Structures are given as structure tokens and as C-alpha cells.
Amino acid sequence: MNVAIGGDLRYPFLHKSPVESTNSGHSCVRITRSLRAEPLLSVIESETVTAEEAPSPSGSISRRLILLRHAKSSWQHPSLRDHDRPLSKTGRNDAVKVAEKLQQMGWIPQLILSSNAQRTRETLDIMQEQVAEFLEAEVHFISSFYSIAAMDGQTAEHLQQAICQYSRDEILTVMCMGHNKGWEEAASMFAGASIELKTCNAALLEATGKSWEEAFVIAGLGGWKLQGIVRPSSDL
């Protein structure tokens, strides 16, 4: 496993100029299309979807994005900072279940971008222990994922910029791990529908593009296809 600890992404999308991807050499263009949310998707069962099942127009490639909220954390240590809270027993069990379901569905990330909070790190550790394929992913811990999730309307574009910065064209599946309210807000904005992400829920999103930059430009806000939501309690 390749692990890098990233510093704060200082919200480059707040500037007018595009931010260059450090890997692919493409510019990452800001999303500006407005969002009109559909009614709440209260129950969305996970479904098996592989990249081969979705034909790509004009030679574009399917790009799959997993937005995973950390597993349930413990409140038994009130002296700990929120950033340092570990998982509860329920959270640890849920992380195992979600890892197994993502493996069964074939949604194994090649790139993992995660908050550096203890509960997201521990969620990832358990998933890697349960499913060895998760160990093959390139991993970056991004401290700003923790703080950005608390800011209204900021997370979707911040995730876009981070993905464009750390990904390469050959990476087809990216998983971003973080916190509410930002994660379910970002999932809702990408899919164009109101999505609820409880702890250890993962929204599976798909778009097409020859690069991640192109996929974000083509899909914009509201154009990502929601392929399902993986929950510890849901059946495949």
C-alpha cells in the first residue's frame, strides 16, 4: 500500500484560476451549474454494477466515485478531541460488512482519499484488514477533509479538486472517506437528488470521461448517476 499524508488543500476552488492536476497534467475546471434536488431517496438498495456494464459514449471511460462516511464512533472518552474519537464496537463491525459488500460488487478503489481523523483512519484500517484488495490502493490522508465537511456548500467542489489533484487517467475508481454534513451534501449535489448517508454508508456514483477532469466537466452537478447506496444492514 502506498500511503501519503497530504497537508491542507487550501480550498483552491475559491480562486478564479483553474488548479493544475499534479499527475495527469489536465486543468480541473470548476463546477458552476446550479442544482435542483429531487425528493429524498430514503431507501436505495445497493446493486452490483461493473464498469463493463455501462457503455461509454464517444470512447469515454466509466469513472466510479465512492463517497463513504466513516463508521460509527465512540463517545465513551469525553476528554478526547472530536478529531481523535475512535470507532465503537458497532462501527468496527459495520466497517467489516461494508468492505465485504464493496468487494462483492466489484467496487474496489484504486485511489483512496481520506480525512485524517481517527475514526476515518480506523474505518480504513478495518476495511483493509478484511479485504486485502483495499491494501493495493494508493492512499492519501487529507487534513482539510475533516474541516471542510462542516462548511455549507463547500465539500463537493473540494472533493472535485482533490480528486483531480491526486488521480491519474488510468485510475477508474476513487473512494473519498469523510464526515457529515459535507459527505451527504456532496453526494446529493453530484447526483442531483437528496441523499442520506448514515455512518458507514457509501454512495456509489458514476460518470464518463477520458479523464477525471473531463468526467467532472461533462457531469457537472447533478449529472453523476447514483448506482446505489451500500449500507451495513442492506442486502446485496
mmCIF file of C-alpha atoms in Angstrom, residues 37 48 109 136 152 171 180 183 198-199 201 209 227 231:
data_model
loop_
_atom_site.group_PDB
_atom_site.id
_atom_site.type_symbol
_atom_site.label_atom_id
_atom_site.label_comp_id
_atom_site.label_asym_id
_atom_site.label_seq_id
_atom_site.Cartn_x
_atom_site.Cartn_y
_atom_site.Cartn_z
ATOM 1 C CA ALA A 37 -32.620 18.428 -5.874
ATOM 2 C CA THR A 48 -23.993 -4.854 -8.474
ATOM 3 C CA PRO A 109 -10.905 1.693 -5.217
ATOM 4 C CA GLU A 136 -3.431 -2.240 -3.161
ATOM 5 C CA ASP A 152 -22.101 24.705 3.945
ATOM 6 C CA ILE A 171 -7.371 5.295 -12.101
ATOM 7 C CA ASN A 180 -21.260 14.670 7.513
ATOM 8 C CA TRP A 183 -20.378 13.975 2.571
ATOM 9 C CA LYS A 198 -25.684 7.478 7.848
ATOM 10 C CA THR A 199 -22.464 6.227 9.431
ATOM 11 C CA ASN A 201 -22.934 4.353 4.279
ATOM 12 C CA GLY A 209 -14.857 10.909 -19.271
ATOM 13 C CA GLN A 227 -25.703 3.393 -8.814
ATOM 14 C CA ARG A 231 -25.305 0.146 3.954
#
